[in-house]
Coordinates of C-alpha atoms in Angstrom, one line a residue:
X1 CA -5.1 -6.2 -31.5
X2 CA -5.6 -8.0 -34.8
X3 CA -5.2 -11.7 -34.4
X4 CA -5.1 -11.7 -30.6
X5 CA -6.2 -15.1 -29.2
X6 CA -9.0 -13.7 -27.1
X7 CA -10.6 -17.1 -26.3
X8 CA -7.4 -18.7 -25.1
X9 CA -6.4 -15.7 -23.1
X10 CA -9.8 -15.7 -21.4
X11 CA -9.6 -19.5 -20.8
X12 CA -6.2 -19.2 -19.1
X13 CA -7.5 -16.5 -16.8
X14 CA -10.6 -18.5 -16.1
X15 CA -8.5 -21.5 -15.0
X16 CA -6.1 -19.4 -13.0
X17 CA -8.8 -17.7 -11.0
X18 CA -10.6 -21.0 -10.7
X19 CA -7.6 -22.2 -8.8
X20 CA -7.7 -19.0 -6.7
X21 CA -11.3 -19.6 -5.9
X22 CA -10.9 -23.0 -4.3
X23 CA -7.6 -21.9 -2.8
X24 CA -8.8 -18.9 -0.8
X25 CA -12.3 -20.3 -0.1
X26 CA -11.3 -23.6 1.3
X27 CA -7.6 -23.6 2.4
X28 CA -8.5 -22.4 6.0
X29 CA -11.2 -25.0 6.6
X30 CA -8.8 -27.7 5.2
X31 CA -5.9 -26.7 7.4
X32 CA -8.3 -26.4 10.3
X33 CA -9.4 -30.0 9.7
X34 CA -5.7 -31.0 10.0
X35 CA -5.6 -29.5 13.5
X36 CA -3.9 -26.2 12.8
X37 CA -5.0 -23.1 14.9
X38 CA -6.0 -19.8 13.3
X39 CA -2.6 -18.4 14.2
X40 CA -0.9 -21.4 12.6
X41 CA -3.0 -20.9 9.5
X42 CA -2.1 -17.2 9.3
X43 CA 1.6 -17.9 9.6
X44 CA 1.4 -20.7 7.0
X45 CA -0.3 -18.5 4.4
X46 CA 1.9 -15.6 5.4
X47 CA 5.1 -17.6 4.7
X48 CA 3.8 -18.8 1.4
X49 CA 2.7 -15.3 0.4
X50 CA 6.0 -13.8 1.6
X51 CA 7.7 -15.3 -1.5
X52 CA 5.7 -12.8 -3.6
X53 CA 8.0 -10.2 -2.2
X54 CA 10.9 -11.6 -4.2
X55 CA 9.6 -14.0 -6.9
X56 CA 7.5 -11.6 -9.0
X57 CA 10.4 -9.1 -9.3
X58 CA 12.7 -11.9 -10.3
X59 CA 10.4 -13.3 -12.9
X60 CA 9.6 -9.8 -14.0
X61 CA 13.2 -8.9 -14.6
X62 CA 13.7 -12.2 -16.5
X63 CA 10.6 -11.5 -18.6
X64 CA 11.7 -7.9 -19.5
X65 CA 14.9 -9.3 -20.9
X66 CA 13.3 -12.1 -22.9
X67 CA 11.5 -11.7 -26.2
X68 CA 8.9 -14.4 -25.3
X69 CA 7.4 -14.0 -21.8
X70 CA 5.0 -16.9 -22.5
X71 CA 7.9 -19.4 -21.8
X72 CA 8.1 -18.1 -18.2
X73 CA 4.3 -18.7 -17.9
X74 CA 4.6 -22.2 -19.2
X75 CA 7.6 -23.1 -17.0
X76 CA 5.9 -21.7 -13.9
X77 CA 2.7 -23.6 -14.6
X78 CA 4.5 -26.9 -15.1
X79 CA 6.6 -26.4 -11.9
X80 CA 3.4 -25.6 -10.0
X81 CA 2.1 -29.1 -11.0
X82 CA 5.3 -30.7 -9.7
X83 CA 5.1 -28.9 -6.3
X84 CA 1.3 -29.1 -5.6
X85 CA 1.5 -32.9 -6.4
X86 CA 2.7 -33.4 -2.8
X87 CA -0.1 -31.4 -1.1
X88 CA -2.4 -34.4 -0.5
X89 CA 0.3 -36.4 1.3
X90 CA 1.5 -33.9 3.9
X91 CA -0.2 -32.7 7.1
X92 CA 2.3 -31.1 9.5
X93 CA 2.9 -27.4 9.7
X94 CA 6.4 -27.5 8.3
X95 CA 5.8 -30.0 5.5
X96 CA 2.7 -28.0 4.5
X97 CA 4.9 -24.8 4.6
X98 CA 7.5 -26.4 2.3
X99 CA 4.9 -27.5 -0.3
X100 CA 3.0 -24.2 -0.2
X101 CA 6.2 -22.1 -0.4
X102 CA 7.5 -24.0 -3.3
X103 CA 4.2 -23.8 -5.1
X104 CA 3.9 -20.1 -4.4
X105 CA 7.4 -19.3 -5.8
X106 CA 6.4 -20.8 -9.2
X107 CA 2.8 -19.6 -9.0
X108 CA 4.0 -16.1 -8.7
X109 CA 5.8 -16.4 -12.0
X110 CA 2.5 -16.7 -13.8
X111 CA 0.0 -13.9 -13.4
X112 CA 2.1 -10.8 -13.8
X113 CA 3.9 -12.2 -16.8
X114 CA 0.7 -13.4 -18.4
X115 CA -0.8 -9.9 -17.9
X116 CA 2.2 -8.6 -19.8
X117 CA 1.6 -11.2 -22.5
X118 CA -2.0 -10.1 -22.8
X119 CA -1.1 -6.4 -23.1
X120 CA 1.5 -7.4 -25.8
X121 CA -1.4 -9.0 -27.8
X122 CA -3.8 -6.2 -27.2
X123 CA -1.5 -3.3 -27.8
X124 CA -3.2 0.1 -27.5
X125 CA -6.6 -1.5 -27.3
X126 CA -5.7 -2.9 -23.9
X127 CA -7.5 -0.2 -21.9
X128 CA -10.9 -1.4 -23.2
X129 CA -10.2 -5.1 -23.9
X130 CA -8.1 -6.1 -20.8
X131 CA -11.1 -5.6 -18.4
X132 CA -13.3 -7.7 -20.7
X133 CA -10.8 -10.5 -20.9
X134 CA -10.0 -10.3 -17.2
X135 CA -13.7 -10.2 -16.4
X136 CA -14.4 -13.3 -18.6
X137 CA -11.6 -15.0 -16.8
X138 CA -13.3 -14.2 -13.5
X139 CA -16.1 -16.5 -14.6
X140 CA -13.8 -19.3 -13.7
X141 CA -13.7 -18.1 -10.2
X142 CA -17.5 -17.9 -10.1
X143 CA -18.0 -21.4 -11.4
X144 CA -15.5 -22.9 -9.0
X145 CA -16.8 -21.0 -6.0
X146 CA -20.3 -22.2 -6.6
X147 CA -19.3 -25.7 -7.6
X148 CA -16.9 -26.2 -4.7
X149 CA -19.5 -25.0 -2.2
X150 CA -21.9 -27.6 -3.5
X151 CA -19.2 -30.3 -3.6
X152 CA -18.2 -29.8 0.0
X153 CA -21.8 -30.1 1.1
X154 CA -21.6 -33.7 0.1
X155 CA -18.0 -34.7 0.3
X156 CA -15.3 -34.2 3.0
X157 CA -12.9 -31.3 2.9
X158 CA -10.1 -33.8 2.5
X159 CA -10.8 -33.8 -1.2
X160 CA -9.6 -30.1 -1.5
X161 CA -5.9 -30.8 -2.4
X162 CA -6.9 -33.2 -5.2
X163 CA -9.1 -30.5 -6.7
X164 CA -6.2 -28.1 -6.5
X165 CA -4.0 -30.5 -8.3
X166 CA -6.5 -31.3 -11.1
X167 CA -7.1 -27.6 -11.9
X168 CA -3.4 -26.8 -11.9
X169 CA -2.7 -29.6 -14.4
X170 CA -5.4 -28.3 -16.7
X171 CA -3.9 -24.8 -16.4
X172 CA -0.5 -26.0 -17.4
X173 CA -1.9 -27.8 -20.4
X174 CA -3.7 -24.6 -21.6
X175 CA -0.6 -22.5 -21.2
X176 CA 1.0 -24.6 -23.9
X177 CA -1.7 -23.5 -26.3
X178 CA -1.4 -19.8 -25.7
X179 CA 0.9 -18.3 -28.4
X180 CA 3.7 -16.0 -27.4
X181 CA 4.2 -12.7 -29.1
X182 CA 7.7 -11.6 -30.2
X183 CA 8.2 -8.1 -29.0
X184 CA 11.0 -6.0 -30.4
X185 CA 12.3 -3.6 -27.9
X186 CA 15.0 -1.0 -28.2
X187 CA 18.2 -2.3 -26.6
X188 CA 19.0 1.2 -25.4
X189 CA 18.2 2.1 -21.8
X190 CA 14.9 3.9 -21.4
X191 CA 15.0 7.7 -20.9
X192 CA 14.0 7.2 -17.3
X193 CA 15.4 4.4 -15.2
X194 CA 13.1 1.9 -13.5
X195 CA 14.0 3.0 -10.0
X196 CA 13.5 6.6 -10.8
X197 CA 10.1 5.9 -12.2
X198 CA 9.1 3.9 -9.1
X199 CA 10.2 6.8 -6.8
X200 CA 7.9 9.3 -8.5
X201 CA 5.3 10.5 -6.0
X202 CA 2.3 9.3 -8.0
X203 CA 3.8 5.8 -8.4
X204 CA 4.8 5.6 -4.7
X205 CA 1.4 6.6 -3.6
X206 CA -0.2 4.1 -5.9
X207 CA 2.0 1.3 -4.6
X208 CA 1.3 2.2 -0.9
X209 CA -2.4 2.3 -1.6
X210 CA -2.3 -1.1 -3.4
X211 CA -0.4 -2.5 -0.5
X212 CA -2.9 -1.2 2.1
X213 CA -6.1 -2.3 0.3
X214 CA -4.6 -5.8 -0.1
X215 CA -3.6 -5.9 3.6
X216 CA -7.1 -4.9 4.5
X217 CA -8.4 -7.8 2.3
X218 CA -6.3 -10.4 4.3
X219 CA -9.0 -11.3 6.8
X220 CA -11.4 -11.9 4.0
X221 CA -9.0 -14.1 2.0
X222 CA -7.9 -16.2 5.0
X223 CA -10.9 -16.5 7.3
X224 CA -14.2 -15.4 5.6
X225 CA -15.3 -19.0 4.8
X226 CA -14.4 -20.2 8.4
X227 CA -16.1 -17.1 9.9
X228 CA -19.3 -17.6 7.9
X229 CA -19.5 -21.4 8.8
X230 CA -18.9 -20.6 12.5
X231 CA -21.8 -18.2 12.4
X232 CA -24.4 -20.6 11.0
X233 CA -23.9 -20.5 7.2
X234 CA -23.5 -23.8 5.3
X235 CA -20.5 -24.7 3.0
X236 CA -22.7 -24.1 0.0
X237 CA -23.7 -20.6 1.2
X238 CA -20.1 -19.7 2.0
X239 CA -19.0 -20.8 -1.5
X240 CA -21.9 -19.1 -3.2
X241 CA -21.0 -15.8 -1.4
X242 CA -17.6 -16.0 -2.9
X243 CA -19.1 -16.7 -6.3
X244 CA -21.6 -13.9 -6.1
X245 CA -18.9 -11.3 -5.5
X246 CA -17.1 -12.3 -8.6
X247 CA -20.3 -12.4 -10.7
X248 CA -20.6 -8.7 -10.0
X249 CA -17.0 -8.2 -10.8
X250 CA -17.6 -9.9 -14.2
X251 CA -20.6 -7.7 -14.9
X252 CA -18.6 -4.5 -14.1
X253 CA -15.5 -5.5 -16.1
X254 CA -17.1 -7.1 -19.1
X255 CA -20.1 -5.0 -19.7
X256 CA -18.9 -1.7 -18.4
X257 CA -15.3 -1.5 -19.7
X258 CA -16.0 1.5 -21.9
X259 CA -17.5 3.3 -18.9
X260 CA -14.5 2.5 -16.7
X261 CA -12.1 3.8 -19.5
X262 CA -13.7 7.2 -19.1
X263 CA -12.3 7.7 -15.6
X264 CA -8.8 8.3 -14.5
X265 CA -7.2 5.2 -12.9
X266 CA -6.7 7.0 -9.6
X267 CA -10.4 7.8 -9.3
X268 CA -11.3 4.2 -9.8
X269 CA -8.9 3.0 -7.1
X270 CA -10.1 5.7 -4.7
X271 CA -13.7 4.5 -5.2
X272 CA -12.6 0.9 -4.4
X273 CA -10.9 2.0 -1.2
X274 CA -14.1 4.0 -0.1
X275 CA -16.2 0.9 -0.7
X276 CA -13.8 -1.3 1.3
X277 CA -14.3 1.1 4.2
X278 CA -18.0 0.1 4.0
X279 CA -17.6 -3.6 3.2
X280 CA -15.3 -4.7 6.1
X281 CA -17.6 -3.4 8.9
X282 CA -20.6 -5.1 7.2
X283 CA -18.8 -8.4 7.4
X284 CA -17.5 -7.7 11.0
X285 CA -20.9 -7.0 12.5
X286 CA -23.4 -8.5 10.1
X287 CA -22.0 -12.0 9.5
X288 CA -25.1 -13.7 10.8
X289 CA -27.4 -11.9 8.3
X290 CA -27.5 -13.6 5.0
X291 CA -28.9 -10.5 3.4
X292 CA -26.0 -8.3 4.6
X293 CA -23.5 -10.9 3.5
X294 CA -25.1 -11.0 0.0
X295 CA -24.7 -7.2 -0.2
X296 CA -21.2 -7.2 1.2
X297 CA -20.2 -9.9 -1.3
X298 CA -21.6 -7.9 -4.2
X299 CA -19.2 -5.1 -3.2
X300 CA -16.3 -7.3 -4.2
X301 CA -16.9 -6.2 -7.8
X302 CA -15.7 -2.8 -6.7
X303 CA -13.1 -3.5 -4.0
X304 CA -11.2 -5.9 -6.2
X305 CA -12.5 -5.6 -9.8
X306 CA -12.5 -1.8 -10.2
X307 CA -9.3 -1.4 -8.2
X308 CA -7.5 -4.0 -10.3
X309 CA -8.7 -2.4 -13.6
X310 CA -7.6 1.0 -12.4
X311 CA -4.2 -0.4 -11.2
X312 CA -3.5 -2.1 -14.5
X313 CA -4.3 0.9 -16.6
X314 CA -2.2 3.1 -14.2
X315 CA 0.8 0.7 -14.8
X316 CA 0.2 0.7 -18.5
X317 CA 0.3 4.5 -18.6
X318 CA 3.3 4.9 -16.3
X319 CA 5.8 2.2 -17.5
X320 CA 7.1 1.8 -21.1
X321 CA 6.7 -1.6 -22.7
X322 CA 10.2 -2.7 -21.8
X323 CA 9.6 -2.0 -18.1
X324 CA 6.0 -3.1 -18.0
X325 CA 6.7 -6.6 -16.8
X326 CA 8.7 -5.3 -13.8
X327 CA 6.1 -2.6 -13.1
X328 CA 3.3 -5.3 -12.9
X329 CA 5.6 -7.5 -10.9
X330 CA 6.3 -4.7 -8.4
X331 CA 2.5 -4.2 -8.0
X332 CA 2.2 -8.0 -7.4
X333 CA 5.1 -8.0 -5.0
X334 CA 3.7 -5.2 -2.7
X335 CA 0.0 -5.7 -3.3
X336 CA -0.1 -9.5 -3.1
X337 CA 3.2 -10.6 -1.6
X338 CA 4.2 -8.2 1.2
X339 CA 0.6 -7.4 1.9
X340 CA -0.2 -11.1 2.4
X341 CA 3.0 -11.8 4.3
X342 CA 2.0 -9.2 6.8
X343 CA -1.8 -9.4 6.6
X344 CA -2.2 -13.2 6.9
X345 CA -0.4 -13.7 10.2
X346 CA -1.7 -10.5 11.7
X347 CA -5.2 -11.6 10.7
X348 CA -4.5 -15.0 12.4
X349 CA -3.6 -13.3 15.7
X350 CA -6.5 -10.9 15.5
X351 CA -9.0 -13.7 14.7
X352 CA -7.7 -16.0 17.5
X353 CA -7.8 -13.2 20.1
X354 CA -10.9 -11.2 19.1
X355 CA -12.7 -13.2 16.4
X356 CA -13.8 -11.9 13.0
X357 CA -15.1 -8.7 14.4
X358 CA -11.7 -7.5 15.5
X359 CA -10.0 -8.7 12.4
X360 CA -12.4 -6.9 10.0
X361 CA -12.5 -3.7 12.0
X362 CA -8.7 -3.4 11.9
X363 CA -9.0 -4.0 8.1
X364 CA -11.4 -1.1 8.0
X365 CA -8.8 1.2 9.6
X366 CA -6.1 0.0 7.1
X367 CA -8.4 0.7 4.1
X368 CA -9.2 4.2 5.6
X369 CA -5.5 5.1 5.7
X370 CA -5.1 4.0 2.1
X371 CA -8.1 6.1 1.0
X372 CA -6.7 9.2 2.8
X373 CA -3.3 8.8 1.3
X374 CA -4.5 8.3 -2.3
X375 CA -7.0 11.2 -1.9
X376 CA -4.2 13.4 -0.8
X377 CA -2.0 12.5 -3.7
X378 CA -4.8 12.9 -6.3
X379 CA -5.5 16.4 -5.0
X380 CA -1.9 17.3 -4.7
X381 CA -1.0 16.4 -8.3
X382 CA -3.2 19.1 -9.9
X383 CA -1.9 21.7 -7.6
X384 CA 1.7 20.9 -8.5
X385 CA 0.8 21.0 -12.2
X386 CA -0.7 24.5 -11.8
X387 CA 2.4 25.6 -9.8
X388 CA 4.6 24.7 -12.7

């Protein structure tokens, strides 16, 4: 890890998740202000998210065959600027879809490849240092969640696309300062092919569990701000609830990384699914209670932060360096792409037909299925080991 640019890696993550903060917190209110229905919003975000089914694997394949993944990150960030530049000037469903889908295609080139760049810099110390860097990056989410909530108390939601554009421009600039790392890989094929590794029962169970927890998160990502505002909470409160959850995530990842490293990745992910089974009903039935929403938001540190830390360590253990980019990309494809493509429009239908209560209770069922599957796999693996 000697010489790793920790500050620049953390700054990039902070800006990336700062964009995510204002994106997921305010996109639904903004699209609603343009006259789109909840169903329209669900389909719009599902279409954009659907590109994550293809693009991360494409970029991951390219990254695994290049010696400098950072060039993919830089290219993706600059093309994001070129696409998001049009967002303030479009308002119809199909023009918004065109802009968001183009942006999403290039946006998806960034995170999985930057994660691989980070692991290249950290080496074997990644198990301890990655959660810290990723946690410090989450501070950007916190700052933007609180700041945007305060901003929209005083200024119209129509400023949202300009804020998106400004942050993406800064992100692209910072990407130019992050050094790449030349990784020498063996040109010979790995002992186990990529497809064979993916088809291993442990990896398949992990991917399905990741898909299910992200599907269950779709109502939160798409409609939580709108749901909170419709039940009496102000813009500042809604933004602050987003920020609070990530504050807890930062505390867990940054200050408890050594503790997390003591536990098997599967156990961490199982804990996250169990907590999701509690969090979604709290939001469904307790949305009018600020106290319950504060508690539910604090659980984000586990449902997202702990799950992601476990997932990244699982991938690092399962895939050799040459295949790590594709492994992370596959996780992104299923956990963020396919899950969002299905979860967002389904959440839109559920929200329009039965409100937030129905949407979040269905999310609870999905998280429960994920928990049962992963629990079964974790208990099956030791039995198979003893049998052999």
